Short mmCIF file of C-alpha atoms in Angstrom, two decimals:
data_model
loop_
_atom_site.label_atom_id
_atom_site.label_comp_id
_atom_site.label_asym_id
_atom_site.label_seq_id
_atom_site.Cartn_x
_atom_site.Cartn_y
_atom_site.Cartn_z
CA MET A 9 82.74 147.71 105.98
CA ASP A 10 80.76 150.57 107.43
CA ASN A 11 77.62 149.81 105.67
CA VAL A 12 77.79 146.73 108.02
CA LYS A 13 77.89 149.08 111.08
CA ALA A 14 75.47 150.83 109.88
CA VAL A 15 73.23 147.91 109.19
CA LEU A 16 73.89 146.93 113.20
CA ARG A 17 73.68 150.78 114.47
CA GLN A 18 70.71 150.88 112.89
CA LYS A 19 68.29 148.24 114.03
CA PRO A 20 66.63 149.13 117.28
CA ARG A 21 67.97 147.20 120.40
CA ILE A 22 64.88 146.25 121.27
CA PHE A 23 64.44 144.08 118.27
CA VAL A 24 67.40 142.25 118.65
CA TYR A 25 66.61 141.48 121.74
CA ILE A 26 62.65 140.52 121.12
CA SER A 27 64.17 137.97 117.91
CA LEU A 28 66.44 136.21 120.32
CA ILE A 29 64.62 135.58 122.59
CA TYR A 30 61.09 134.15 120.49
CA LEU A 31 64.32 132.42 118.88
CA LEU A 32 65.55 130.70 122.16
CA ILE A 33 62.29 130.08 123.35
CA ILE A 34 61.11 128.25 119.72
CA VAL A 35 64.76 126.35 120.43
CA LEU A 36 63.81 125.02 123.56
CA ALA A 37 60.25 123.77 122.78
CA LYS A 38 61.51 122.24 119.93
CA TRP A 39 64.48 120.49 120.88
CA VAL A 40 64.62 120.75 124.16
CA LEU A 41 63.94 116.72 125.37
CA HIS A 42 66.02 115.94 121.90
CA PRO A 43 68.98 118.34 121.49
CA SER A 44 70.15 118.39 117.69
CA LEU A 45 72.36 120.13 115.75
CA ASP A 46 69.23 121.40 113.80
CA ALA A 47 68.94 123.50 116.78
CA LEU A 48 72.07 125.34 116.48
CA TRP A 49 70.90 125.62 112.17
CA PHE A 50 67.79 127.29 113.57
CA PHE A 51 69.08 129.75 115.84
CA ALA A 52 71.91 130.27 113.29
CA GLY A 53 69.36 131.49 110.52
CA GLY A 54 67.02 133.39 112.85
CA ALA A 55 69.85 135.86 114.01
CA LEU A 56 70.59 136.16 110.59
CA GLY A 57 67.23 136.82 109.49
CA ILE A 58 67.16 139.68 112.36
CA TYR A 59 69.66 142.18 109.72
CA PHE A 60 68.94 140.80 106.41
CA LEU A 61 66.37 142.84 105.68
CA ASP A 62 68.07 146.00 106.71
CA ALA A 63 71.07 144.77 104.65
CA ALA A 64 69.35 144.75 101.63
CA GLU A 65 67.45 148.27 102.42
CA ILE A 66 71.18 149.86 103.08
CA PHE A 67 73.08 146.70 100.35
CA PHE A 68 70.99 147.85 97.83
CA ALA A 69 69.97 151.72 98.54
CA LEU A 70 65.80 150.75 98.65
CA ASN A 71 64.31 154.42 99.62
CA PRO A 72 61.29 153.87 100.16
CA SER A 73 61.92 150.03 100.64
CA PRO A 74 59.86 147.88 99.34
CA PHE A 75 60.01 145.21 102.05
CA ARG A 76 58.22 148.09 104.96
CA SER A 77 54.40 147.38 102.12
CA VAL A 78 51.51 144.84 102.77
CA VAL A 79 52.10 143.45 99.79
CA PHE A 80 55.29 142.30 100.57
CA GLY A 81 54.56 141.81 104.02
CA ALA A 82 51.45 138.96 102.10
CA LEU A 83 53.55 136.98 99.58
CA PHE A 84 56.15 137.26 102.31
CA ALA A 85 53.84 135.15 104.42
CA ALA A 86 52.77 132.50 101.51
CA VAL A 87 56.74 131.89 101.70
CA ALA A 88 57.21 131.69 104.83
CA PHE A 89 54.49 129.13 105.18
CA PHE A 90 55.93 126.88 102.25
CA VAL A 91 59.30 126.95 103.89
CA VAL A 92 57.85 126.76 107.50
CA THR A 93 55.92 123.63 106.48
CA SER A 94 57.95 121.90 102.93
CA SER A 95 61.34 122.87 103.78
CA THR A 96 63.79 120.52 105.84
CA GLY A 97 66.17 122.94 106.40
CA THR A 98 65.88 124.24 110.02
CA ILE A 99 67.87 127.12 108.98
CA GLY A 100 65.32 128.16 106.09
CA SER A 101 62.66 128.03 109.36
CA GLY A 102 64.69 130.31 111.11
CA LEU A 103 65.67 132.83 108.62
CA VAL A 104 61.37 133.21 107.11
CA LEU A 105 60.11 133.19 110.77
CA SER A 106 63.00 135.71 112.02
CA LEU A 107 62.07 137.89 108.80
CA TYR A 108 58.92 137.97 109.34
CA LEU A 109 59.23 138.61 112.89
CA GLN A 110 61.19 142.08 112.26
CA MET A 111 57.91 142.91 109.54
CA LEU A 112 55.52 142.35 112.51
CA LEU A 113 58.28 144.93 114.72
CA TRP A 114 58.79 147.04 111.97
CA GLN A 115 54.92 147.47 111.82
CA ILE A 116 54.07 147.90 115.60
CA GLY A 117 57.13 149.86 115.71
CA GLU A 118 56.16 152.52 113.41
CA TRP A 119 52.12 152.05 114.93
CA LYS A 120 53.52 153.27 118.37
CA VAL A 121 55.47 156.78 116.84
CA THR A 122 52.26 157.04 114.10
CA GLY A 123 49.12 155.54 115.20
CA ASN A 124 49.02 153.56 111.64
CA VAL A 125 51.32 151.92 109.27
CA ASN A 126 50.33 153.98 106.37
CA SER A 127 53.78 154.07 104.97
CA TRP A 128 52.83 150.13 104.57
CA TYR A 129 50.03 151.32 101.86
CA ARG A 130 51.91 152.83 99.23
CA MET A 131 51.40 150.59 96.58
CA VAL A 132 47.35 149.77 97.34
CA ALA A 133 45.28 152.34 95.19
CA GLY A 134 43.55 154.14 98.25
CA PRO A 135 43.56 154.60 101.38
CA VAL A 136 43.05 152.04 104.29
CA SER A 137 41.31 152.89 107.23
CA PRO A 138 43.73 151.84 110.95
CA SER A 139 41.18 150.04 111.70
CA SER A 140 41.53 147.50 109.10
CA GLN A 141 45.66 148.19 109.42
CA ARG A 142 44.69 147.19 113.06
CA LEU A 143 42.69 144.18 112.03
CA ILE A 144 45.37 143.55 109.11
CA LEU A 145 48.13 143.53 111.95
CA ILE A 146 46.73 141.33 114.23
CA VAL A 147 45.76 138.84 111.20
CA SER A 148 49.22 138.94 110.17
CA ALA A 149 50.77 137.98 114.02
CA VAL A 150 48.44 135.18 114.39
CA VAL A 151 49.89 133.54 111.04
CA PHE A 152 52.74 134.05 111.99
CA LEU A 153 51.99 132.50 115.65
CA THR A 154 50.44 129.76 112.87
CA GLU A 155 54.00 129.65 111.29
CA THR A 156 55.46 128.96 114.19
CA LEU A 157 53.26 126.20 115.66
CA ILE A 158 53.63 123.97 112.78
CA PHE A 159 57.58 124.92 112.86
CA ILE A 160 57.14 123.81 116.30
CA ARG A 161 55.66 120.08 115.82
#
């Protein structure tokens, strides 16, 4: 029970608010004209995704977290694309889109605090310049927005 409380307390409230607003916008954009139970499943999957990686880090005592790496981010982007384009289950789509948003928020938060996301490049052989990091972050955001638009279609 203490682990659950730790997960809930550790997540910055702004991340939760941004995620919930994002999920609500997607639900409205996709299902406003034709309400469906799928909207509830999507929202449930998205709500789970807000805390999923944080819970995994605490449960498996991962430090440093493999989820906070550019390698995981790139692989996850491919998996998220597959789920969004191929899956008929909206709970899975909600989960992966919310997880993707959490990873973007982690990177943006780290960028705001430190001016770089060097910790995300530990698994890469050499140092990555801040301009390259910014470009990769922008590309990741564009991929996320593209996957979101594909899901809404």
